[in-house]
mmCIF file of C-alpha atoms and ligand atoms in Angstrom:
data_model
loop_
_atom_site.group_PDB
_atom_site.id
_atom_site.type_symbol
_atom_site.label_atom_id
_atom_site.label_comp_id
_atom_site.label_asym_id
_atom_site.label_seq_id
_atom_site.Cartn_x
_atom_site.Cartn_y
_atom_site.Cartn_z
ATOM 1 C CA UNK A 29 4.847 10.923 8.720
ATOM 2 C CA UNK A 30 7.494 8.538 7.672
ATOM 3 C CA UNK A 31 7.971 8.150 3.633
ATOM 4 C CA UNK A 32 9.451 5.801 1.060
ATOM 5 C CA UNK A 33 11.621 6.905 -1.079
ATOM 6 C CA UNK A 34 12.319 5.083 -4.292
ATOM 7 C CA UNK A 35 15.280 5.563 -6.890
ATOM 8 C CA UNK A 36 13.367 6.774 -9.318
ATOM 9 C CA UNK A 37 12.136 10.212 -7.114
ATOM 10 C CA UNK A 38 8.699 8.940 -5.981
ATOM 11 C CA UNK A 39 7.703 8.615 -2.649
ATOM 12 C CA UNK A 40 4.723 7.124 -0.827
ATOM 13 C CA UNK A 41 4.058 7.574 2.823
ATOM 14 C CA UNK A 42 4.514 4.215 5.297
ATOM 15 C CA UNK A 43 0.922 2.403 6.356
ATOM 16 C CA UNK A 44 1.972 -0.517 8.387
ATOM 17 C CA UNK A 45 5.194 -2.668 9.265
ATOM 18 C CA UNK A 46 4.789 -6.002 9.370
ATOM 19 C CA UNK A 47 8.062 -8.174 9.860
ATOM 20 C CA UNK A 48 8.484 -12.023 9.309
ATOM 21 C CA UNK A 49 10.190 -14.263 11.482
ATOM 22 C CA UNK A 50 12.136 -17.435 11.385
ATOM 23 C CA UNK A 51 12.123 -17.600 7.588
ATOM 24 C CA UNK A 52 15.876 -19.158 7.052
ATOM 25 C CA UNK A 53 16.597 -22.446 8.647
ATOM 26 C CA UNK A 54 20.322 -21.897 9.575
ATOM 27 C CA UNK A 55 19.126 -18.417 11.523
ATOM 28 C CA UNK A 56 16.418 -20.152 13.400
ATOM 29 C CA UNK A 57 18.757 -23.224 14.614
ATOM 30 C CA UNK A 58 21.653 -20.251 15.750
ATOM 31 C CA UNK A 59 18.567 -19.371 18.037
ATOM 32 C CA UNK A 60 17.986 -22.480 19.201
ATOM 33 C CA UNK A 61 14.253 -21.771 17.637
ATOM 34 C CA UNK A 62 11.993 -24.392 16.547
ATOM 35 C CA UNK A 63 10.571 -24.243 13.105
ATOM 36 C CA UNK A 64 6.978 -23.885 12.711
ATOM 37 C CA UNK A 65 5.114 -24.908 9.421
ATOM 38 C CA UNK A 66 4.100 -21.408 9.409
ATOM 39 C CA UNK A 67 6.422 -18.249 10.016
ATOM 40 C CA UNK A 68 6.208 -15.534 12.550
ATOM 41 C CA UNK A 69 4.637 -12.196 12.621
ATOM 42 C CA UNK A 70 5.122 -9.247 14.646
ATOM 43 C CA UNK A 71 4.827 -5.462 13.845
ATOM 44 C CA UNK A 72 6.795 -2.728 14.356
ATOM 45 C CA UNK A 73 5.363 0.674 14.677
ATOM 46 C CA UNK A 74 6.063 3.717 11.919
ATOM 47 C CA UNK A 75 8.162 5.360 14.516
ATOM 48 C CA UNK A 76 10.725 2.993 14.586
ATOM 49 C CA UNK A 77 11.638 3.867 11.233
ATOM 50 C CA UNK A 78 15.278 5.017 10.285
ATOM 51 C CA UNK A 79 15.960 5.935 7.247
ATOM 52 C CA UNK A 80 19.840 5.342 5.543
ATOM 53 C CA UNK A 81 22.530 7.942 6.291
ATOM 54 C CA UNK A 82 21.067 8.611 9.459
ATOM 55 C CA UNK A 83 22.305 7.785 12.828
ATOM 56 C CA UNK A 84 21.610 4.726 14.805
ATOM 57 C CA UNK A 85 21.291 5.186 18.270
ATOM 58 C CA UNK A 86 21.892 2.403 20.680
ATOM 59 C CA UNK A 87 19.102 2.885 23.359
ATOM 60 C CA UNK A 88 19.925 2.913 27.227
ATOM 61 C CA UNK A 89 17.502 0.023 28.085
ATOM 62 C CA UNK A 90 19.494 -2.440 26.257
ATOM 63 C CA UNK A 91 23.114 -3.858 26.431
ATOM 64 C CA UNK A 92 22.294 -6.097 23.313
ATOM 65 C CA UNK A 93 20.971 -4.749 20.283
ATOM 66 C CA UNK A 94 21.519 -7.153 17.308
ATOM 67 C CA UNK A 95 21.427 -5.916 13.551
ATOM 68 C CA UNK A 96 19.180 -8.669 10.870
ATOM 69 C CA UNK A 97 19.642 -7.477 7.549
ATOM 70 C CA UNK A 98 16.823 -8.288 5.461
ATOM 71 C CA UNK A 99 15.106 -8.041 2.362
ATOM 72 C CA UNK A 100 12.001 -5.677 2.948
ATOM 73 C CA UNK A 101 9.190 -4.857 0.414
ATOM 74 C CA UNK A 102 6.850 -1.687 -0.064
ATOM 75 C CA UNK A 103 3.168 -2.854 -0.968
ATOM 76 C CA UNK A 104 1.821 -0.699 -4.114
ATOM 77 C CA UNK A 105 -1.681 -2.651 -3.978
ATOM 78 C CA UNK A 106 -3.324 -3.501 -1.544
ATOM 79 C CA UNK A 107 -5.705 -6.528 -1.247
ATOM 80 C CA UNK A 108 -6.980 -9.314 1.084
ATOM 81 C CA UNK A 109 -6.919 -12.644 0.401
ATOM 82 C CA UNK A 110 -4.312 -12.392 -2.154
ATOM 83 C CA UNK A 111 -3.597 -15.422 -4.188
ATOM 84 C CA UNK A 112 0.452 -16.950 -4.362
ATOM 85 C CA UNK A 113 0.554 -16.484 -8.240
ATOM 86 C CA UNK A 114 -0.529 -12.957 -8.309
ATOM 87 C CA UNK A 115 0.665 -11.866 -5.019
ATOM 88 C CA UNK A 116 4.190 -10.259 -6.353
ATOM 89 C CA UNK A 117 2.105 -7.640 -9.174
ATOM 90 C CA UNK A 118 1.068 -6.393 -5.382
ATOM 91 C CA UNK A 119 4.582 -4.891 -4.373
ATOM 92 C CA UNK A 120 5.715 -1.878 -5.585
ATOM 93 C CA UNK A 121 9.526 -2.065 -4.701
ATOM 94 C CA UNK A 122 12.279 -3.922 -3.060
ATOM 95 C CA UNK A 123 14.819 -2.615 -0.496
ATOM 96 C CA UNK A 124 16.993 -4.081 2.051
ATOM 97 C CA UNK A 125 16.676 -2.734 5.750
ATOM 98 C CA UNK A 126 17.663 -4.046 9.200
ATOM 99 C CA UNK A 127 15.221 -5.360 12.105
ATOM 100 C CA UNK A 128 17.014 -3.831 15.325
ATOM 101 C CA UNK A 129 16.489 -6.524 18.517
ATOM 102 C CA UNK A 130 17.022 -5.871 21.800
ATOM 103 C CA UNK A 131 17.785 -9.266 22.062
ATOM 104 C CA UNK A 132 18.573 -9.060 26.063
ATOM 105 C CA UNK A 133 14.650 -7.759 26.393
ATOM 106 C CA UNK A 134 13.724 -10.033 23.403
ATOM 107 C CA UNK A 135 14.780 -13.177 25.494
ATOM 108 C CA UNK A 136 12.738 -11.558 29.095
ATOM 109 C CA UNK A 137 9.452 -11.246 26.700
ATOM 110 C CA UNK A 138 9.758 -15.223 25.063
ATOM 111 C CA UNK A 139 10.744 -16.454 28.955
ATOM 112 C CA UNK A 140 7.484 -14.819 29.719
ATOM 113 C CA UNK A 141 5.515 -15.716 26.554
ATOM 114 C CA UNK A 142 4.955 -11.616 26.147
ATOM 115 C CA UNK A 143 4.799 -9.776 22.743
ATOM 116 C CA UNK A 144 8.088 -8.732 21.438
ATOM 117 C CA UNK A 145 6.918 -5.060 21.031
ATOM 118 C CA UNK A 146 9.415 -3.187 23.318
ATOM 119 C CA UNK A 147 12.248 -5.253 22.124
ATOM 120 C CA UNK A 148 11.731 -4.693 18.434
ATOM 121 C CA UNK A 149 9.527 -1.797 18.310
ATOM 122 C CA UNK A 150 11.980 0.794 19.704
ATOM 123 C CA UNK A 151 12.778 4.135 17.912
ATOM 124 C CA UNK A 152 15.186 3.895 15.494
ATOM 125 C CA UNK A 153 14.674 -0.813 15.181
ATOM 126 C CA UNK A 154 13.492 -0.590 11.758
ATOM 127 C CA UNK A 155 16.151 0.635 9.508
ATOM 128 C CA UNK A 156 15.585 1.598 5.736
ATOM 129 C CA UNK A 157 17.479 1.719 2.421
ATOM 130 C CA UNK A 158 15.492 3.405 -0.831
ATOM 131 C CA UNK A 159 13.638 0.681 -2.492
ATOM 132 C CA UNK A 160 14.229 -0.185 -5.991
ATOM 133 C CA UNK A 161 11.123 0.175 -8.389
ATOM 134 C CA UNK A 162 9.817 -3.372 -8.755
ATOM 135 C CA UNK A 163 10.396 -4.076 -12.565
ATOM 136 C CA UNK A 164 14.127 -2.692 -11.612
ATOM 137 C CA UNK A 165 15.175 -5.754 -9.706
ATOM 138 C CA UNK A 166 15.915 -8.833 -11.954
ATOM 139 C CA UNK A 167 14.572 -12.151 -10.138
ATOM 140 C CA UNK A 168 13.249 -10.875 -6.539
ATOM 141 C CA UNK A 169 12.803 -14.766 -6.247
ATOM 142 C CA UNK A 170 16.651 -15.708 -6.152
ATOM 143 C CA UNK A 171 18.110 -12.248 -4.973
ATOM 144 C CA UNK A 172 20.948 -11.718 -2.698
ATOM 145 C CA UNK A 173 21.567 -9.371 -0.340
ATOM 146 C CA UNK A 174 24.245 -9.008 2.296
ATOM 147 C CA UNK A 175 25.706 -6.508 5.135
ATOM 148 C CA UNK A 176 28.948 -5.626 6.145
ATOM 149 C CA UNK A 177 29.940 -4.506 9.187
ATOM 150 C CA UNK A 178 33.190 -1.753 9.778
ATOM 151 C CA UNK A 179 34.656 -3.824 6.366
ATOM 152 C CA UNK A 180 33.873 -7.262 7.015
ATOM 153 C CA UNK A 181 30.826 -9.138 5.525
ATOM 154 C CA UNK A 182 28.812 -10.353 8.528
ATOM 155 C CA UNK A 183 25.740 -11.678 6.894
ATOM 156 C CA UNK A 184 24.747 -12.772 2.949
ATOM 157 C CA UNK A 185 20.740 -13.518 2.409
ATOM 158 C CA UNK A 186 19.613 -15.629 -0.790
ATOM 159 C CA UNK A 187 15.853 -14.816 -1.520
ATOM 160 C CA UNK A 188 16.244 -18.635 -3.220
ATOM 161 C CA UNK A 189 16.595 -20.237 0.768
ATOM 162 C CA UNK A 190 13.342 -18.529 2.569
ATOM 163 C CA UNK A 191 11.762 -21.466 4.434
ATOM 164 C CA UNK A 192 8.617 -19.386 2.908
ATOM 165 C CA UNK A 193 9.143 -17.779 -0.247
ATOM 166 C CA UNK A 194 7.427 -13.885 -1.599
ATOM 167 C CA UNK A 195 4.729 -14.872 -2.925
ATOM 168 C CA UNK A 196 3.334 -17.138 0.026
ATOM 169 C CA UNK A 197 4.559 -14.544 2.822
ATOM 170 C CA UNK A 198 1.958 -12.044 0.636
ATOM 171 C CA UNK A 199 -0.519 -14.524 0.994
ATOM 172 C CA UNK A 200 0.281 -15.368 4.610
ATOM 173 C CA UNK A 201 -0.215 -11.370 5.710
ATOM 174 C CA UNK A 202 -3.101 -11.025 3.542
ATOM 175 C CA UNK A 203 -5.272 -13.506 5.230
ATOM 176 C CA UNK A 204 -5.149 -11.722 8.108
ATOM 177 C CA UNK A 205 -4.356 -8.459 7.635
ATOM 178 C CA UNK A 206 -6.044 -5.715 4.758
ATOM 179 C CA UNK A 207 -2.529 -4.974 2.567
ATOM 180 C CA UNK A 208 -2.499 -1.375 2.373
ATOM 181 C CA UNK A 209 -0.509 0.901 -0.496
ATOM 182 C CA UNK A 210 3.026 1.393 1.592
ATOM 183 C CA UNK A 211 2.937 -1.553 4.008
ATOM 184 C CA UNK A 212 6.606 -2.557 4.318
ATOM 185 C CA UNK A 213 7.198 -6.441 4.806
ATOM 186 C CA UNK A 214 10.513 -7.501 6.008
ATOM 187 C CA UNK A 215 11.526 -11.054 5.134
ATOM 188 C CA UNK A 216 13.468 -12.257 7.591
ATOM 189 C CA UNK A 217 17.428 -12.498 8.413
ATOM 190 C CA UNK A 218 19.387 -14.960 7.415
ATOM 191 C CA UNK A 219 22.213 -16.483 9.644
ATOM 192 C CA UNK A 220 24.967 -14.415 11.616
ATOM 193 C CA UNK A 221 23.221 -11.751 12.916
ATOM 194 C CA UNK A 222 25.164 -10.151 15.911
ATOM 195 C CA UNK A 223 25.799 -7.254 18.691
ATOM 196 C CA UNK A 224 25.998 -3.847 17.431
ATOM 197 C CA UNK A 225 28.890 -1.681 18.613
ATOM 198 C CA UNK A 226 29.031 2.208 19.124
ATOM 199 C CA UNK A 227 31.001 3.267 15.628
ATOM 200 C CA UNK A 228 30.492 0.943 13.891
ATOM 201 C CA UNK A 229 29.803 1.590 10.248
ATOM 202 C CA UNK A 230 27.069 -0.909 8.433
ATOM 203 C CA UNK A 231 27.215 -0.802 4.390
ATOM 204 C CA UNK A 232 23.746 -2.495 3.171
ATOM 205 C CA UNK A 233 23.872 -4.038 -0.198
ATOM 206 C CA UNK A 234 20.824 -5.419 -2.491
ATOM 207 C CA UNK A 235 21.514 -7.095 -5.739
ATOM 208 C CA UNK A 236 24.464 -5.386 -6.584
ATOM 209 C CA UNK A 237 21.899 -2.288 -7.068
ATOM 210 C CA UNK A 238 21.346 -0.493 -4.495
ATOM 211 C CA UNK A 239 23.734 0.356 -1.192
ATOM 212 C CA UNK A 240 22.590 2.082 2.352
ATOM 213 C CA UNK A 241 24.600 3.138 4.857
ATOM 214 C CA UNK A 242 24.340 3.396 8.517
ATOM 215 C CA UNK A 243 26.473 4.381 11.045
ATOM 216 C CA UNK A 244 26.240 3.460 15.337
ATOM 217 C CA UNK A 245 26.209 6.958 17.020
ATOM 218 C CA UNK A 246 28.705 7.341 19.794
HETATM 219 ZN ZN1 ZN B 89 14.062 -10.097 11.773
#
């Protein structure tokens, strides 16, 4: 079963993944994608998880995998119907991961209006850094974030420029869906997301205070 592993030593075991889409307006128009008052919401099964250090490997049924770096945060308590001012005392932690898209399949399932499952689901599309215990991270509200790619910085995220900020993305999920101890939320990418290459060598960076590292097998 796939586990979270914090600085601190503790662990808790994954529940669900739920990832948000479209939640930085210069990332949306490099997509050509429409903004919705609302964002979007897929999942991503437990499976897909990969955590830092390990391997990624590109999978044969795509020639265009992208990296989005992202914020992503590990639900301590659960709850339905959350309200916006309480809805951060709900996360346990903050880490920084990236949603792998098959973005050649990705753009097959929205010609055909199909769910975005194979393209974002695969083995391996939700990478993981540890997560910082919540009290640990200063102002999750304005954080930065950022990945570099083989040196070179290839994306920066401000928590400050979500289209839909923490608090209402808790609320958002929790309308729908029963938050459950270890659900992982990512956030959404911002802007320059991109093709990964075999070799290449991805540093992950949150706040200044915490680092992953992933490298492309082959
Ligand atoms: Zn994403």
């Amino acid at each position: 079963m796939a586990q979270i592993y914090f600085t601190d030593g503790s662990e808790l075991p994954v529940s669900n993944i739920y990832c948000i889409g479209r939640n930085y307006a210069a990332h949306a128009a490099e997509l050509n994608n429409p903004l919705e008052p609302e964002p979007l919401v897929f999942i991503k099964p437990t499976s897909a998880i990969l955590q830092e250090c390990q391997d990624i490997q590109l999978p044969a049924f795509s020639s265009d995998v992208h990296f989005e770096c992202e914020l992503v945060l590990v639900v301590g308590r659960g709850g339905k119907h959350i309200a916006e001012d309480t809805a951060l005392d709900h996360i346990a932690g903050y880490g920084v991961g990236l949603d792998l898209t098959a973005r050649d399949l990705q753009a097959v399932a929205k010609q055909k209006g199909s769910p975005w499952t194979l393209a974002k689901g695969f083995d391996g599309a939700a990478c993981l850094s540890r997560f910082l215990p919540r009290d640990t991270l200063a102002n999750p509200a304005t954080c930065r974030f950022s990945l570099d790619i083989n040196g070179q910085r290839r994306q920066s995220g401000d928590c400050s420029q979500m289209l839909h900020p923490l608090p209402r993305l808790i609320t958002l999920l929790s309308r729908y869906f029963s938050l459950q101890a270890g659900d992982l939320i990512y956030t959404g990418t911002p802007e320059g997301v991109g093709p990964l290459h075999a070799g290449d060598r991805l540093l992950l960076d949150l706040a200044g205070q915490l680092k992953a590292e992933f490298k492309v097998a082959g």
